[in-house]
Tab-separated table of C-alpha atoms in Angstrom:
chain	number	residue	atom	x	y	z
O	1	MET	CA	110.643	-50.564	0.148
O	2	LEU	CA	107.120	-51.196	-1.072
O	3	LYS	CA	108.301	-54.046	-3.218
O	4	ASN	CA	109.645	-55.832	-0.202
O	5	GLU	CA	106.326	-55.624	1.666
O	6	LEU	CA	105.098	-58.961	2.983
O	7	LEU	CA	101.714	-60.549	2.297
O	8	SER	CA	100.820	-60.636	5.998
O	9	GLU	CA	101.428	-56.876	6.246
O	10	ARG	CA	99.127	-56.213	3.289
O	11	LEU	CA	96.383	-58.349	4.835
O	12	ALA	CA	96.770	-56.579	8.175
O	13	ARG	CA	96.565	-53.169	6.502
O	14	ALA	CA	93.431	-54.207	4.539
O	15	SER	CA	91.770	-55.512	7.724
O	16	LEU	CA	92.574	-52.316	9.545
O	17	GLU	CA	91.173	-50.223	6.700
O	18	LYS	CA	87.956	-52.301	6.733
O	19	ARG	CA	87.489	-51.806	10.473
O	20	ARG	CA	88.026	-48.074	10.046
O	21	ASN	CA	85.357	-47.880	7.348
O	22	ILE	CA	82.894	-49.850	9.499
O	23	GLU	CA	83.564	-47.545	12.433
O	24	THR	CA	83.067	-44.454	10.224
O	25	GLU	CA	79.685	-45.761	8.990
O	26	ARG	CA	78.685	-46.538	12.586
O	27	LYS	CA	79.531	-43.001	13.700
O	28	GLU	CA	77.467	-41.567	10.865
O	29	ARG	CA	74.489	-43.653	11.916
O	30	ILE	CA	74.885	-42.754	15.603
O	31	PHE	CA	75.326	-39.018	15.099
O	32	ASN	CA	72.484	-38.821	12.550
O	33	ASP	CA	69.492	-37.200	14.319
O	34	LYS	CA	66.853	-38.928	12.225
O	35	LEU	CA	68.182	-42.425	12.743
O	36	ARG	CA	68.855	-41.775	16.418
O	37	THR	CA	65.282	-40.649	17.103
O	38	ILE	CA	63.753	-43.604	15.242
O	39	GLY	CA	65.857	-46.088	17.208
O	40	VAL	CA	65.977	-48.843	14.573
O	41	ASP	CA	68.070	-49.777	11.578
O	42	LYS	CA	65.998	-48.349	8.751
O	43	GLU	CA	68.231	-49.783	6.053
O	44	ALA	CA	67.785	-53.302	7.447
O	45	LEU	CA	64.021	-52.817	7.580
O	46	ASP	CA	63.998	-51.545	4.008
O	47	GLU	CA	66.040	-54.559	2.967
O	48	GLN	CA	63.545	-56.906	4.683
O	49	VAL	CA	60.611	-55.176	2.978
O	50	LYS	CA	62.389	-55.456	-0.351
O	51	GLU	CA	63.044	-59.176	0.185
O	52	LYS	CA	59.411	-59.732	1.186
O	53	ARG	CA	58.196	-58.004	-1.993
O	54	GLU	CA	60.553	-60.087	-4.092
O	55	GLN	CA	59.244	-63.267	-2.449
O	56	VAL	CA	55.645	-62.227	-3.096
O	57	GLU	CA	56.439	-61.415	-6.729
O	58	ALA	CA	58.241	-64.748	-7.170
O	59	ALA	CA	55.266	-66.658	-5.658
O	60	LYS	CA	52.905	-64.727	-7.906
O	61	LYS	CA	54.981	-65.566	-10.964
O	62	GLU	CA	55.059	-69.226	-9.976
O	63	GLN	CA	51.263	-69.282	-9.498
O	64	ASN	CA	50.755	-67.562	-12.849
O	65	ALA	CA	53.006	-70.126	-14.533
O	66	TYR	CA	51.086	-72.967	-12.851
O	67	ASP	CA	47.753	-71.458	-13.985
O	68	ALA	CA	49.064	-71.085	-17.530
O	69	ASP	CA	50.160	-74.732	-17.528
O	70	MET	CA	46.735	-75.828	-16.237
O	71	LEU	CA	44.990	-73.838	-18.963
O	72	ARG	CA	47.267	-75.282	-21.624
O	73	TYR	CA	46.721	-78.841	-20.358
O	74	GLY	CA	42.962	-78.253	-20.284
O	75	LYS	CA	42.981	-77.021	-23.864
O	76	VAL	CA	45.054	-80.025	-24.953
O	77	ALA	CA	42.632	-82.384	-23.181
O	78	CYS	CA	39.649	-80.726	-24.889
O	79	ILE	CA	41.349	-81.018	-28.264
O	80	VAL	CA	42.181	-84.695	-27.700
O	81	ASP	CA	38.632	-85.421	-26.481
O	82	SER	CA	37.049	-83.716	-29.478
O	83	ARG	CA	39.402	-85.603	-31.793
O	84	GLN	CA	38.450	-88.920	-30.216
O	85	MET	CA	34.742	-88.106	-30.500
O	86	LYS	CA	35.197	-87.242	-34.167
O	87	GLU	CA	37.069	-90.486	-34.818
O	88	LYS	CA	34.352	-92.449	-32.993
O	89	ARG	CA	31.572	-90.812	-35.017
O	90	ALA	CA	33.501	-91.410	-38.251
O	91	LEU	CA	33.974	-95.088	-37.322
O	92	GLU	CA	30.269	-95.501	-36.546
O	93	LYS	CA	29.359	-93.863	-39.833
O	94	ALA	CA	31.733	-96.186	-41.712
O	95	VAL	CA	30.199	-99.227	-39.982
O	96	VAL	CA	26.682	-98.102	-40.868
O	97	ALA	CA	27.704	-97.433	-44.474
O	98	TYR	CA	29.354	-100.840	-44.761
O	99	ARG	CA	26.236	-102.543	-43.431
O	100	GLN	CA	24.027	-100.660	-45.854
O	101	GLN	CA	26.252	-101.526	-48.808
O	102	ASN	CA	27.332	-105.107	-48.095
O	103	GLN	CA	24.978	-106.609	-45.457
O	104	HIS	CA	21.550	-106.551	-47.009
O	105	PRO	CA	18.642	-108.364	-45.333
O	106	GLU	CA	18.077	-110.609	-48.341
O	107	ASP	CA	21.684	-111.868	-48.071
O	108	ARG	CA	21.094	-113.442	-44.681
O	109	ARG	CA	21.054	-117.198	-44.322
O	110	GLU	CA	17.608	-117.359	-42.649
O	111	TYR	CA	15.998	-114.691	-44.832
O	112	ASP	CA	13.998	-117.292	-46.757
O	113	LEU	CA	12.116	-118.137	-43.544
O	114	ASN	CA	11.222	-114.485	-42.877
O	115	ASP	CA	10.742	-113.330	-46.443
O	116	PRO	CA	7.373	-111.504	-46.642
O	117	SER	CA	7.084	-112.274	-50.358
O	118	ARG	CA	7.961	-115.953	-49.992
O	119	ILE	CA	4.517	-117.130	-51.060
O	120	LYS	CA	4.645	-114.984	-54.178
O	121	LYS	CA	7.938	-116.537	-55.171
O	122	VAL	CA	6.619	-120.130	-54.948
O	123	GLU	CA	6.119	-121.586	-58.407
O	124	GLN	CA	2.911	-123.200	-59.544
O	125	SER	CA	4.497	-126.647	-59.870
O	126	ASP	CA	5.808	-126.513	-56.287
O	127	ALA	CA	2.417	-125.371	-55.023
O	128	GLN	CA	0.698	-128.382	-56.623
O	129	MET	CA	3.048	-130.777	-54.813
O	130	MET	CA	1.608	-129.728	-51.454
O	131	PRO	CA	-0.115	-132.706	-49.714
O	132	PRO	CA	-3.859	-132.478	-49.229
O	133	GLY	CA	-5.111	-130.960	-46.046
O	134	LEU	CA	-4.370	-127.747	-44.302
O	135	VAL	CA	-1.498	-125.595	-45.492
O	136	GLY	CA	1.628	-126.317	-43.408
O	137	GLU	CA	0.212	-129.481	-41.791
O	138	ASP	CA	2.681	-132.342	-41.181
O	139	PRO	CA	0.943	-135.725	-41.347
O	140	GLU	CA	3.978	-137.551	-39.869
O	141	SER	CA	4.252	-135.376	-36.765
O	142	LYS	CA	3.067	-138.165	-34.440
O	143	ILE	CA	5.620	-140.623	-35.794
O	144	ARG	CA	8.375	-138.031	-35.500
O	145	GLN	CA	7.383	-137.195	-31.934
O	146	GLN	CA	7.355	-140.902	-31.062
O	147	ASN	CA	10.850	-141.290	-32.509
O	148	GLN	CA	12.022	-138.277	-30.575
O	149	ARG	CA	10.634	-139.685	-27.325
O	150	GLU	CA	12.309	-143.046	-27.967
O	151	GLN	CA	15.616	-141.354	-28.745
O	152	LEU	CA	15.328	-139.259	-25.583
O	153	ARG	CA	14.583	-142.405	-23.571
O	154	GLU	CA	17.667	-144.111	-25.032
O	155	TRP	CA	19.800	-141.107	-24.190
O	156	LEU	CA	18.550	-141.052	-20.589
O	157	THR	CA	19.187	-144.799	-20.229
O	158	GLN	CA	22.701	-144.401	-21.586
O	159	GLN	CA	23.384	-141.516	-19.206
O	160	GLN	CA	22.148	-143.548	-16.240
O	161	THR	CA	24.339	-146.504	-17.271
O	162	GLU	CA	27.413	-144.276	-17.605
O	163	GLN	CA	26.745	-142.622	-14.259
O	164	ALA	CA	26.306	-146.024	-12.564
O	165	ALA	CA	29.583	-147.226	-14.103
O	166	GLU	CA	31.389	-144.098	-12.912
O	167	ARG	CA	29.989	-144.512	-9.395
O	168	HIS	CA	31.041	-148.164	-9.357
O	169	GLN	CA	34.538	-147.287	-10.525
O	170	GLN	CA	34.805	-144.578	-7.889
O	171	GLU	CA	33.690	-147.017	-5.190
O	172	LEU	CA	36.341	-149.511	-6.333
O	173	GLU	CA	39.010	-146.835	-6.165
O	174	GLU	CA	37.882	-145.836	-2.683
O	175	GLN	CA	37.978	-149.480	-1.574
O	176	ARG	CA	41.507	-149.919	-2.939
O	177	TYR	CA	42.587	-146.725	-1.223
O	178	ASP	CA	41.013	-147.867	2.056
O	179	GLN	CA	42.744	-151.237	1.767
O	180	SER	CA	46.089	-149.577	1.173
O	181	ARG	CA	45.529	-147.289	4.156
O	182	VAL	CA	44.575	-150.264	6.339
O	183	GLY	CA	47.705	-152.114	5.214
O	184	MET	CA	49.884	-149.130	6.060
O	185	ASP	CA	48.182	-148.796	9.452
O	186	ASN	CA	48.787	-152.496	10.159
O	187	ARG	CA	52.442	-152.119	9.218
O	188	ALA	CA	52.721	-149.102	11.503
O	189	VAL	CA	51.081	-151.045	14.348
O	190	GLN	CA	53.516	-153.945	13.807
O	191	LEU	CA	56.479	-151.603	13.885
O	192	GLN	CA	55.169	-149.957	17.026
O	193	SER	CA	54.648	-153.344	18.717
O	194	LEU	CA	58.199	-154.385	17.785
O	195	GLU	CA	59.544	-151.170	19.253
O	196	ILE	CA	57.573	-151.704	22.461
O	197	GLU	CA	58.840	-155.301	22.742
O	198	ARG	CA	62.411	-154.133	22.209
O	199	ARG	CA	62.061	-151.531	24.928
O	200	LYS	CA	60.491	-154.089	27.268
O	201	ALA	CA	63.328	-156.553	26.628
O	202	ALA	CA	65.939	-153.856	27.277
O	203	ALA	CA	64.179	-152.798	30.491
O	204	ILE	CA	63.914	-156.421	31.700
O	205	ALA	CA	67.589	-157.067	30.955
O	206	THR	CA	68.616	-153.904	32.804
O	207	LYS	CA	66.369	-154.786	35.726
O	208	ASP	CA	67.783	-158.344	35.980
O	209	PHE	CA	71.329	-157.062	35.810
O	210	ASN	CA	70.693	-154.485	38.539
O	211	ARG	CA	68.969	-157.090	40.696
O	212	SER	CA	71.879	-159.529	40.315
O	213	MET	CA	74.364	-156.795	41.133
O	214	ALA	CA	72.413	-155.790	44.256
O	215	GLU	CA	72.110	-159.435	45.362
O	216	GLU	CA	75.831	-160.063	44.953
O	217	LYS	CA	76.713	-156.912	46.861
O	218	ARG	CA	74.304	-157.860	49.652
O	219	CYS	CA	75.925	-161.287	49.925
O	220	GLN	CA	79.384	-159.763	49.990
O	221	ASP	CA	78.427	-157.289	52.715
O	222	LYS	CA	76.849	-160.068	54.747
O	223	GLU	CA	79.931	-162.271	54.428
O	224	ILE	CA	82.276	-159.424	55.397
O	225	ASN	CA	80.128	-158.527	58.402
O	226	GLY	CA	80.099	-162.192	59.521
O	227	ARG	CA	83.835	-162.458	59.286
O	228	GLN	CA	84.376	-159.249	61.211
O	229	SER	CA	82.036	-160.341	63.985
O	230	GLN	CA	83.748	-163.758	64.162
O	231	PHE	CA	87.145	-162.169	64.360
O	232	GLN	CA	86.052	-159.745	67.073
O	233	GLY	CA	84.308	-162.475	69.140
O	234	THR	CA	87.405	-164.767	69.558
O	235	PRO	CA	89.412	-163.826	72.672
O	236	SER	CA	93.136	-163.297	72.153
O	237	THR	CA	95.609	-163.838	74.965
O	238	VAL	CA	98.439	-162.034	73.181
O	239	ALA	CA	98.036	-158.563	71.712
O	240	VAL	CA	99.586	-157.080	68.578
O	241	PRO	CA	103.216	-156.034	69.040
O	242	GLY	CA	103.528	-152.480	70.245
O	243	LEU	CA	99.885	-152.268	71.393
O	244	SER	CA	99.842	-154.696	74.326
O	245	PRO	CA	99.599	-153.130	77.771
O	246	SER	CA	101.622	-156.033	79.151
O	247	SER	CA	105.198	-155.526	80.164
O	248	ASP	CA	106.223	-158.501	78.014
O	249	ARG	CA	107.223	-157.048	74.627
O	250	ARG	CA	107.806	-160.408	72.935
O	251	THR	CA	105.360	-161.799	70.371
O	252	ALA	CA	103.870	-165.188	70.893
O	253	PRO	CA	104.286	-167.698	68.070
O	254	GLU	CA	100.547	-168.481	67.986
O	255	SER	CA	99.522	-164.818	67.549
O	256	LEU	CA	102.136	-164.252	64.823
O	257	GLN	CA	100.900	-167.270	62.896
O	258	GLN	CA	97.324	-166.019	63.283
O	259	ILE	CA	98.266	-162.568	61.976
O	260	ILE	CA	99.965	-164.111	58.942
O	261	GLN	CA	96.886	-166.199	58.234
O	262	ILE	CA	94.645	-163.136	58.563
O	263	GLN	CA	96.852	-161.218	56.161
O	264	LYS	CA	96.752	-164.103	53.672
O	265	HIS	CA	92.997	-164.294	54.048
O	266	GLN	CA	92.719	-160.560	53.434
O	267	MET	CA	94.891	-160.834	50.319
O	268	GLU	CA	92.777	-163.712	49.032
O	269	GLU	CA	89.623	-161.722	49.807
O	270	LYS	CA	90.971	-158.709	47.955
O	271	ARG	CA	91.973	-160.889	44.994
O	272	ARG	CA	88.536	-162.492	44.991
O	273	LYS	CA	86.819	-159.086	45.065
O	274	GLU	CA	88.943	-157.880	42.153
O	275	LEU	CA	88.077	-161.027	40.213
O	276	GLU	CA	84.376	-160.629	40.991
O	277	LYS	CA	84.511	-156.966	39.994
O	278	LYS	CA	86.198	-157.927	36.730
O	279	GLN	CA	83.571	-160.586	36.094
O	280	GLU	CA	80.793	-158.086	36.835
O	281	GLU	CA	82.287	-155.609	34.387
O	282	GLU	CA	82.557	-158.331	31.755
O	283	GLN	CA	78.941	-159.346	32.412
O	284	HIS	CA	77.853	-155.723	32.131
O	285	ASP	CA	79.762	-155.357	28.855
O	286	ARG	CA	78.163	-158.520	27.486
O	287	VAL	CA	74.682	-157.289	28.446
O	288	ARG	CA	75.371	-153.922	26.856
O	289	LEU	CA	76.700	-155.548	23.677
O	290	ASN	CA	73.696	-157.872	23.498
O	291	SER	CA	71.340	-154.949	24.010
O	292	ALA	CA	73.098	-152.913	21.321
O	293	ARG	CA	73.066	-155.889	18.941
O	294	THR	CA	69.353	-156.463	19.577
O	295	THR	CA	68.624	-152.766	19.042
O	296	LEU	CA	70.594	-152.752	15.797
O	297	LEU	CA	68.750	-155.831	14.524
O	298	ILE	CA	65.380	-154.305	15.383
O	299	GLU	CA	66.315	-151.035	13.706
O	300	ARG	CA	67.434	-152.887	10.577
O	301	GLN	CA	64.203	-154.861	10.540
O	302	GLN	CA	62.211	-151.653	10.970
O	303	ALA	CA	64.151	-149.993	8.124
O	304	ARG	CA	63.456	-153.001	5.864
O	305	MET	CA	59.765	-152.871	6.736
O	306	ASN	CA	59.693	-149.133	6.038
O	307	ARG	CA	61.329	-149.643	2.656
O	308	GLN	CA	58.909	-152.430	1.810
O	309	LEU	CA	55.985	-150.266	2.920
O	310	ARG	CA	57.250	-147.411	0.776
O	311	ARG	CA	57.607	-149.674	-2.257
O	312	ASP	CA	54.077	-151.006	-1.743
O	313	LEU	CA	52.726	-147.454	-1.448
O	314	ASP	CA	54.571	-146.348	-4.599
O	315	SER	CA	53.288	-149.324	-6.545
O	316	ALA	CA	49.727	-148.670	-5.337
O	317	ASN	CA	49.989	-145.003	-6.342
O	318	ALA	CA	51.415	-145.977	-9.722
O	319	GLN	CA	48.536	-148.405	-10.297
O	320	LEU	CA	45.983	-145.759	-9.321
O	321	ALA	CA	47.631	-143.226	-11.632
O	322	GLU	CA	47.652	-145.731	-14.479
O	323	THR	CA	43.977	-146.517	-13.829
O	324	HIS	CA	43.069	-142.811	-13.893
O	325	LYS	CA	45.101	-142.339	-17.029
O	326	GLN	CA	43.323	-145.219	-18.775
O	327	GLN	CA	39.884	-144.031	-17.701
O	328	LYS	CA	40.267	-140.359	-18.646
O	329	PRO	CA	40.967	-139.468	-22.314
O	330	ASP	CA	44.227	-137.728	-23.066
O	331	ILE	CA	42.839	-134.579	-24.678
O	332	LYS	CA	46.199	-132.833	-24.994
O	333	ARG	CA	47.639	-135.632	-27.115
O	334	GLY	CA	44.484	-136.101	-29.160
O	335	CYS	CA	43.638	-139.603	-27.886
O	336	ILE	CA	39.869	-139.178	-27.754
O	337	ASP	CA	37.350	-141.908	-28.459
O	338	ASP	CA	33.617	-141.826	-29.140
O	339	SER	CA	32.732	-142.086	-25.442
O	340	PHE	CA	34.132	-138.588	-24.893
O	341	PHE	CA	31.758	-137.000	-27.415
O	342	SER	CA	28.804	-139.002	-26.096
O	343	LYS	CA	28.929	-136.934	-22.883
O	344	PHE	CA	27.764	-133.796	-24.711
O	345	ASN	CA	24.204	-132.943	-25.810
O	346	THR	CA	22.729	-135.552	-23.493
O	347	CYS	CA	19.586	-133.554	-22.668
O	348	SER	CA	17.234	-131.053	-24.285
O	349	ARG	CA	18.505	-128.102	-22.223
């Protein structure tokens, strides 16, 4: 029978057993005099105190580990610093030893000018070759100073000439640039004037067309009004069939002929209006086509002028670039002449 027990029954029995155990523990806590008089769950409080102590111990261990790491890093830094100081002192000592062994004062290039025993080393034959007069006196100092002044004067004159040539060249470049700018401004003014003339021509053509249309319509209205007034002013003895108050229902031959003529006149008037309207539309189309053709021609002319202006500007820029390239030496390619070196050491400072 136990072998045939279901899983759900086993789970239910285990749950029931767990609830029974919990209830038994609860009864023990309730019927315990000590716990009942205290009024709190002492085990839970003890567990909280235990957890708090564990947290404090863990924080203390972490702080101790951090302090140990700081001490270790400090010791490593002190060791590295002392090692660097030792290496620096050893390098300075090696430099001093090398200077003492290989860089003696008497090995210097200008030591013969500062040698304290230079006079003792002069031979008797060299001492007799000294010119008469004071020791160290140069009898040609005036001539040398005069030559130096003349050379300095020549250098100053050459510098002034070069500066004047550079200023003149710069002025020429500025003049060429101003001329090119003036030419471009003139071209722009011409294009603007052409555009204004085109707009004026289009406005005048539109205005004339509108005026002609208004005049034709005014004439047509005036003619129609005159005809209507003429037709209304002529007395008629016989009325239109069906509208005459007379008892005679017959139509007179004269009135019938007049009605036919009026109808023909109206048909001719309608045909004439349609023809005039068609002519007006054709005139309007011609004006529009002429305006479009004129606009297209002006735009083409403006595009040609713009292209020509652009070509002129490109050629001017190319000439200026070529001029700058010829004036300045190409240092990167090694094309340097004597004039480049003459710009250095041009004064005593």
